[in-house]
PDB file of C-alpha atoms in Angstrom:
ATOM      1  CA  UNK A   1     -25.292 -13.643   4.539  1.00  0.00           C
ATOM      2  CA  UNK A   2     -24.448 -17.117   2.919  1.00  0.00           C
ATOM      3  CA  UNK A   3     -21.198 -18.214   2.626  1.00  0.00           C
ATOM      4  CA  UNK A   4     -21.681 -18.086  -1.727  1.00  0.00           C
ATOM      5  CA  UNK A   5     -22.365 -14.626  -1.090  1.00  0.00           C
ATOM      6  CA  UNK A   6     -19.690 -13.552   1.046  1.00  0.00           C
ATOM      7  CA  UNK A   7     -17.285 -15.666  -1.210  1.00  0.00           C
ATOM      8  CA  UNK A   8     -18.454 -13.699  -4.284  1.00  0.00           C
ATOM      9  CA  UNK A   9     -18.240 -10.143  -2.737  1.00  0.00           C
ATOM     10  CA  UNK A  10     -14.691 -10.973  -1.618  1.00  0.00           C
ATOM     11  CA  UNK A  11     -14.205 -11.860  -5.116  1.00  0.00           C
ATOM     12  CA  UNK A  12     -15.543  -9.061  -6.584  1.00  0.00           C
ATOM     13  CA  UNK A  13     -13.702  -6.731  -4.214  1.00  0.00           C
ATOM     14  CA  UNK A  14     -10.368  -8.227  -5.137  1.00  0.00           C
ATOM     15  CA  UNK A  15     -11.045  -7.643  -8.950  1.00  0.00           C
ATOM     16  CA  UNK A  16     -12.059  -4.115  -7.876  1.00  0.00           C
ATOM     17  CA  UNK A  17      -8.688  -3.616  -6.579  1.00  0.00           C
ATOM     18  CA  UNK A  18      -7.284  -5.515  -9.374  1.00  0.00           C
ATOM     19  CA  UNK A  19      -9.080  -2.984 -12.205  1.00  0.00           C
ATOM     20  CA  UNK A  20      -8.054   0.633 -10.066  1.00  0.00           C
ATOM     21  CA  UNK A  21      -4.454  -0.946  -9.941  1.00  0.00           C
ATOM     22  CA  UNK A  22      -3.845  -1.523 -13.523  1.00  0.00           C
ATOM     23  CA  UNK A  23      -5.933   1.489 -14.409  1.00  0.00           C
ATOM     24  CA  UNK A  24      -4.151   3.650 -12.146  1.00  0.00           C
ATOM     25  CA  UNK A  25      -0.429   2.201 -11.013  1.00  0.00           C
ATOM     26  CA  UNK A  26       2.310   3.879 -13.208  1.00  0.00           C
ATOM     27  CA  UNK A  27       5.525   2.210 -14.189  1.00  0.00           C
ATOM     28  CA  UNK A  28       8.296   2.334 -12.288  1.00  0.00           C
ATOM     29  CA  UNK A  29      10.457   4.589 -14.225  1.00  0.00           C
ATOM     30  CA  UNK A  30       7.382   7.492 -14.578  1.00  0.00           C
ATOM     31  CA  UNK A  31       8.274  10.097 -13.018  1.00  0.00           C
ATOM     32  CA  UNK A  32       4.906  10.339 -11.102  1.00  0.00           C
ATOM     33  CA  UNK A  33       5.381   7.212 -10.058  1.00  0.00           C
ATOM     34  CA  UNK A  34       7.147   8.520  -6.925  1.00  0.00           C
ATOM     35  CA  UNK A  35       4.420  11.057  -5.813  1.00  0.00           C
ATOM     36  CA  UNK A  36       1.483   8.348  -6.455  1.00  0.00           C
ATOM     37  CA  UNK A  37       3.626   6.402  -3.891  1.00  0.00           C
ATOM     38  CA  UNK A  38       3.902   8.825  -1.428  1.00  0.00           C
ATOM     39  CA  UNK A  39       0.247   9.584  -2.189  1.00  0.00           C
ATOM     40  CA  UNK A  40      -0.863   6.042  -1.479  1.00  0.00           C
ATOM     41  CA  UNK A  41       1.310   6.463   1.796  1.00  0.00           C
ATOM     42  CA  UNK A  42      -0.020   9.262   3.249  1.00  0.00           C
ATOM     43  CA  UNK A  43      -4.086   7.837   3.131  1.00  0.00           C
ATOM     44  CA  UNK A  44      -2.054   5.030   5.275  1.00  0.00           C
ATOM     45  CA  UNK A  45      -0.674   7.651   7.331  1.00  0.00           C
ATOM     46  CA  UNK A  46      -3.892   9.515   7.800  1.00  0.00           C
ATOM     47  CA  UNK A  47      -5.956   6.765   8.754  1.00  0.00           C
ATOM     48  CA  UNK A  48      -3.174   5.173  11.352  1.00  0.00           C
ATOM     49  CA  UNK A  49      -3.283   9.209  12.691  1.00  0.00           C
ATOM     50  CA  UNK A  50      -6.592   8.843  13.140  1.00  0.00           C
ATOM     51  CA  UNK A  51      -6.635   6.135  15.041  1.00  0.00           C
ATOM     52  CA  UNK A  52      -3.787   6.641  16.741  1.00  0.00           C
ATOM     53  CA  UNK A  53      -5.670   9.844  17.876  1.00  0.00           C
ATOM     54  CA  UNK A  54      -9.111   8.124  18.586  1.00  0.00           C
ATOM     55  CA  UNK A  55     -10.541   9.552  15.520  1.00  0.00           C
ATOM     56  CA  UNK A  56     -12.946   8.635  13.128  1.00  0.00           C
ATOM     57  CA  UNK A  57     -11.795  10.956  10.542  1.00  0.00           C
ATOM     58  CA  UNK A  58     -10.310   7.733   8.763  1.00  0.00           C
ATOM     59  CA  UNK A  59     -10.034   7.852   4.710  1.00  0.00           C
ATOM     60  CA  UNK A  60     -12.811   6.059   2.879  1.00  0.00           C
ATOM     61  CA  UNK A  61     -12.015   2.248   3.083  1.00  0.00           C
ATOM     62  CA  UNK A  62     -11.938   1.351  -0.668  1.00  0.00           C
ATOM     63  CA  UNK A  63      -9.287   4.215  -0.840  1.00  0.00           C
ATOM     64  CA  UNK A  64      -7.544   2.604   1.934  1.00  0.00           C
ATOM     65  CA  UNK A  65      -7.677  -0.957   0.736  1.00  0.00           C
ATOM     66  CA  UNK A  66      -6.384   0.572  -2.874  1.00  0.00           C
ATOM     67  CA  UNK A  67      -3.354   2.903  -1.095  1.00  0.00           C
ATOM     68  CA  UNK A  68      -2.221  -0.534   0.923  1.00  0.00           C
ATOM     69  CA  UNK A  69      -2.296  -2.581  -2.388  1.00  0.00           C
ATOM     70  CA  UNK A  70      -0.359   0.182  -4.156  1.00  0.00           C
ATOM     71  CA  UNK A  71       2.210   0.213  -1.251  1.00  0.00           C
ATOM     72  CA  UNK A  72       2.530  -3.221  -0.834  1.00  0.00           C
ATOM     73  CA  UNK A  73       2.390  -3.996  -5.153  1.00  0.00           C
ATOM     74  CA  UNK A  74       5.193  -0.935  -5.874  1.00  0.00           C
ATOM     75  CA  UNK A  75       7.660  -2.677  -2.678  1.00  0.00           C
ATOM     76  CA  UNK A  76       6.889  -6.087  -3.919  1.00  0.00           C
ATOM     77  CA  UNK A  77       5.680  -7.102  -0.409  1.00  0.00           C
ATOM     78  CA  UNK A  78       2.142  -8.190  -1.264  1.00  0.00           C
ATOM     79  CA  UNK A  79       1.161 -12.033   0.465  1.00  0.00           C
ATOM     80  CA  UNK A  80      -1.845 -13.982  -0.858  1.00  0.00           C
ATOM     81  CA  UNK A  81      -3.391 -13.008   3.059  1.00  0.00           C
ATOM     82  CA  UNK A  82      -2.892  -9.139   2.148  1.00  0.00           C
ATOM     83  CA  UNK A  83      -4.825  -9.950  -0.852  1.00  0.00           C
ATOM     84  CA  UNK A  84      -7.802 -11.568   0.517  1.00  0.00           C
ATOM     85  CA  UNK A  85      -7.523  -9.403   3.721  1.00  0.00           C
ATOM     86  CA  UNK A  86      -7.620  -6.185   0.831  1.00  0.00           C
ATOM     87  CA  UNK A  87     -10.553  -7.337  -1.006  1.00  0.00           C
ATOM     88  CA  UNK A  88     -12.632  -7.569   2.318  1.00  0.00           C
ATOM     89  CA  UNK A  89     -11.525  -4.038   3.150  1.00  0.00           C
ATOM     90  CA  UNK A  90     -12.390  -2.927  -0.629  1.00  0.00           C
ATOM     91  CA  UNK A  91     -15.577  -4.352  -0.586  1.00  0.00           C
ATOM     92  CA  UNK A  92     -18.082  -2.215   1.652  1.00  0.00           C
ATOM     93  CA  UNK A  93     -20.673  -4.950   1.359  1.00  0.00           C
ATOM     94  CA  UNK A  94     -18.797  -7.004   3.652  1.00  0.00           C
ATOM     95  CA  UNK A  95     -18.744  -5.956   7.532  1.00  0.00           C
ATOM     96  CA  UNK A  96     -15.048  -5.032   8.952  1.00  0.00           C
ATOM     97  CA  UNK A  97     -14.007  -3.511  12.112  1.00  0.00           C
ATOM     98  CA  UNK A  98     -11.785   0.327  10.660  1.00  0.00           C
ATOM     99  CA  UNK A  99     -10.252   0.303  14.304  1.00  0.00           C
ATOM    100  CA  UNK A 100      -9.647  -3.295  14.746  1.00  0.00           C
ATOM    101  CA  UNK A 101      -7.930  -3.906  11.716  1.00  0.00           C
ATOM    102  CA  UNK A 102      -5.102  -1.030  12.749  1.00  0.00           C
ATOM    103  CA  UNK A 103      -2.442  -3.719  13.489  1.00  0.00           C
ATOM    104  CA  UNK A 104      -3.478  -5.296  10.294  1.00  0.00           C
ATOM    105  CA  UNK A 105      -2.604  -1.881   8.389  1.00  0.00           C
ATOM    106  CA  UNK A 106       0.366  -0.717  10.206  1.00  0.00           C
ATOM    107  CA  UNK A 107       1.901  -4.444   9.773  1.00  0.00           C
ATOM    108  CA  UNK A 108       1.377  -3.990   6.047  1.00  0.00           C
ATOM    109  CA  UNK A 109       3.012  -0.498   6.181  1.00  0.00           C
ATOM    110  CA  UNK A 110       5.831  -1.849   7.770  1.00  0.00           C
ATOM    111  CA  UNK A 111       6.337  -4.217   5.170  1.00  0.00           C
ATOM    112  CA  UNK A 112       6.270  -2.076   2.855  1.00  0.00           C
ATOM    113  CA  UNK A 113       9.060   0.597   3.669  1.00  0.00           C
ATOM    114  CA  UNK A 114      11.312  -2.329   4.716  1.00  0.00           C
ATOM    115  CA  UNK A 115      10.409  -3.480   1.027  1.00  0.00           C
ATOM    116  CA  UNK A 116      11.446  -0.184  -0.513  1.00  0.00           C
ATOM    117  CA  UNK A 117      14.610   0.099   1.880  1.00  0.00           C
ATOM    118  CA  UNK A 118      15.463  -3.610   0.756  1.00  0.00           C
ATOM    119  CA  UNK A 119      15.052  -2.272  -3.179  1.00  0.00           C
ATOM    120  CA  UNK A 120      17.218   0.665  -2.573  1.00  0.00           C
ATOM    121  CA  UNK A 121      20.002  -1.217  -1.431  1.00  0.00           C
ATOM    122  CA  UNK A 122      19.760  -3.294  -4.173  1.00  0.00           C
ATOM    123  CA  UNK A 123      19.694   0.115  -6.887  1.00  0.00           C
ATOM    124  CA  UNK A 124      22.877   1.060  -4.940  1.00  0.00           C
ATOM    125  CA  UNK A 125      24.611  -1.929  -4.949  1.00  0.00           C
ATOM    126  CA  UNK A 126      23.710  -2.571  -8.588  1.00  0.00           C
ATOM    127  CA  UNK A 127      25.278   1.221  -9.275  1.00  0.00           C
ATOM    128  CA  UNK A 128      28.460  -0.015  -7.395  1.00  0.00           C
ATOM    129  CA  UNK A 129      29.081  -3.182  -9.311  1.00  0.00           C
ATOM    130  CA  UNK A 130      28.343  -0.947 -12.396  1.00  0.00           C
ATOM    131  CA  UNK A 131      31.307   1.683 -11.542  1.00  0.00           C
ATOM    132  CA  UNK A 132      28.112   4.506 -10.699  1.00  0.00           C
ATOM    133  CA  UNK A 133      29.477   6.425  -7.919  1.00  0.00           C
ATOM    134  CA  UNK A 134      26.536   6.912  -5.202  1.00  0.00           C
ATOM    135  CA  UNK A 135      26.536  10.697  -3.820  1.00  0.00           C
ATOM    136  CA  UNK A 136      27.350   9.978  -0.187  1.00  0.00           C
ATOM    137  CA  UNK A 137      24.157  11.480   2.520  1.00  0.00           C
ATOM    138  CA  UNK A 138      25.199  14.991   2.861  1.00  0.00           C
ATOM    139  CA  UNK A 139      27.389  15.546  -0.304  1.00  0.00           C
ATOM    140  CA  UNK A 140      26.190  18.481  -2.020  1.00  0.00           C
ATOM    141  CA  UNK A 141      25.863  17.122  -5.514  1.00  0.00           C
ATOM    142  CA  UNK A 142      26.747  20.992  -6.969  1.00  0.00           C
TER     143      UNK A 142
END
């Protein structure tokens, strides 16, 4: 494959991406904006399973590439790498290695829950500075 080529289907897989995202990503404050997050996290989960367990019963690649970007988009986590690295992924014309890129994934997961930790904090200690009293762990809010 020439280099023009490969360029162009990288390309063409990051719009891809681009398009599901906007078509599919709900705001924020949506209140199935949770669930499509944990959604998006468990195709992560099921394909790191699968390797984990030697498996090929891996979720398709584009949905893969598009549960990654969601993760990494929502937690604001998302590098210019992850991007290129995505479209690749998203882009079945290209060639890619499902059990070499693990560490790639996993990496990106990582990221990603530290990201959502990191925006928690920042919800609480927003409330705090407000006056919002935060319901401590186990205090039964009834």
């Amino acid at each position: 494959m020439k280099k023009s080529e490969e360029k162009a289907l990288l390309i063409q897989g990051k719009n891809s991406l681009y398009d599901r995202l906007t078509a599919e990503l709900k705001h924020a404050d949506d209140e199935g904006a949770a669930e499509q997050f944990l959604d998006a996290e468990a195709i992560v989960d099921q394909y790191l399973y699968a390797i984990n367990e030697q498996s090929m019963d891996w979720p398709d690649r584009q949905d893969l590439a598009y549960a990654c970007t969601h993760i990494l988009v929502t937690t604001k986590t998302m590098t210019q790498g992850d991007l290129d690295f995505l479209g690749r992924l998203n882009s079945v014309m290209l060639g890619i290695s499902m059990i070499a890129i693990a560490p790639q994934i996993k990496d990106m997961k990582d990221r990603a829950i530290a990201g959502l930790e990191k925006m928690a904090a920042s919800e609480r200690k927003i409330s705090q500075l407000n006056g919002v009293d935060q319901p401590l762990e186990n205090d039964i809010p009834f």
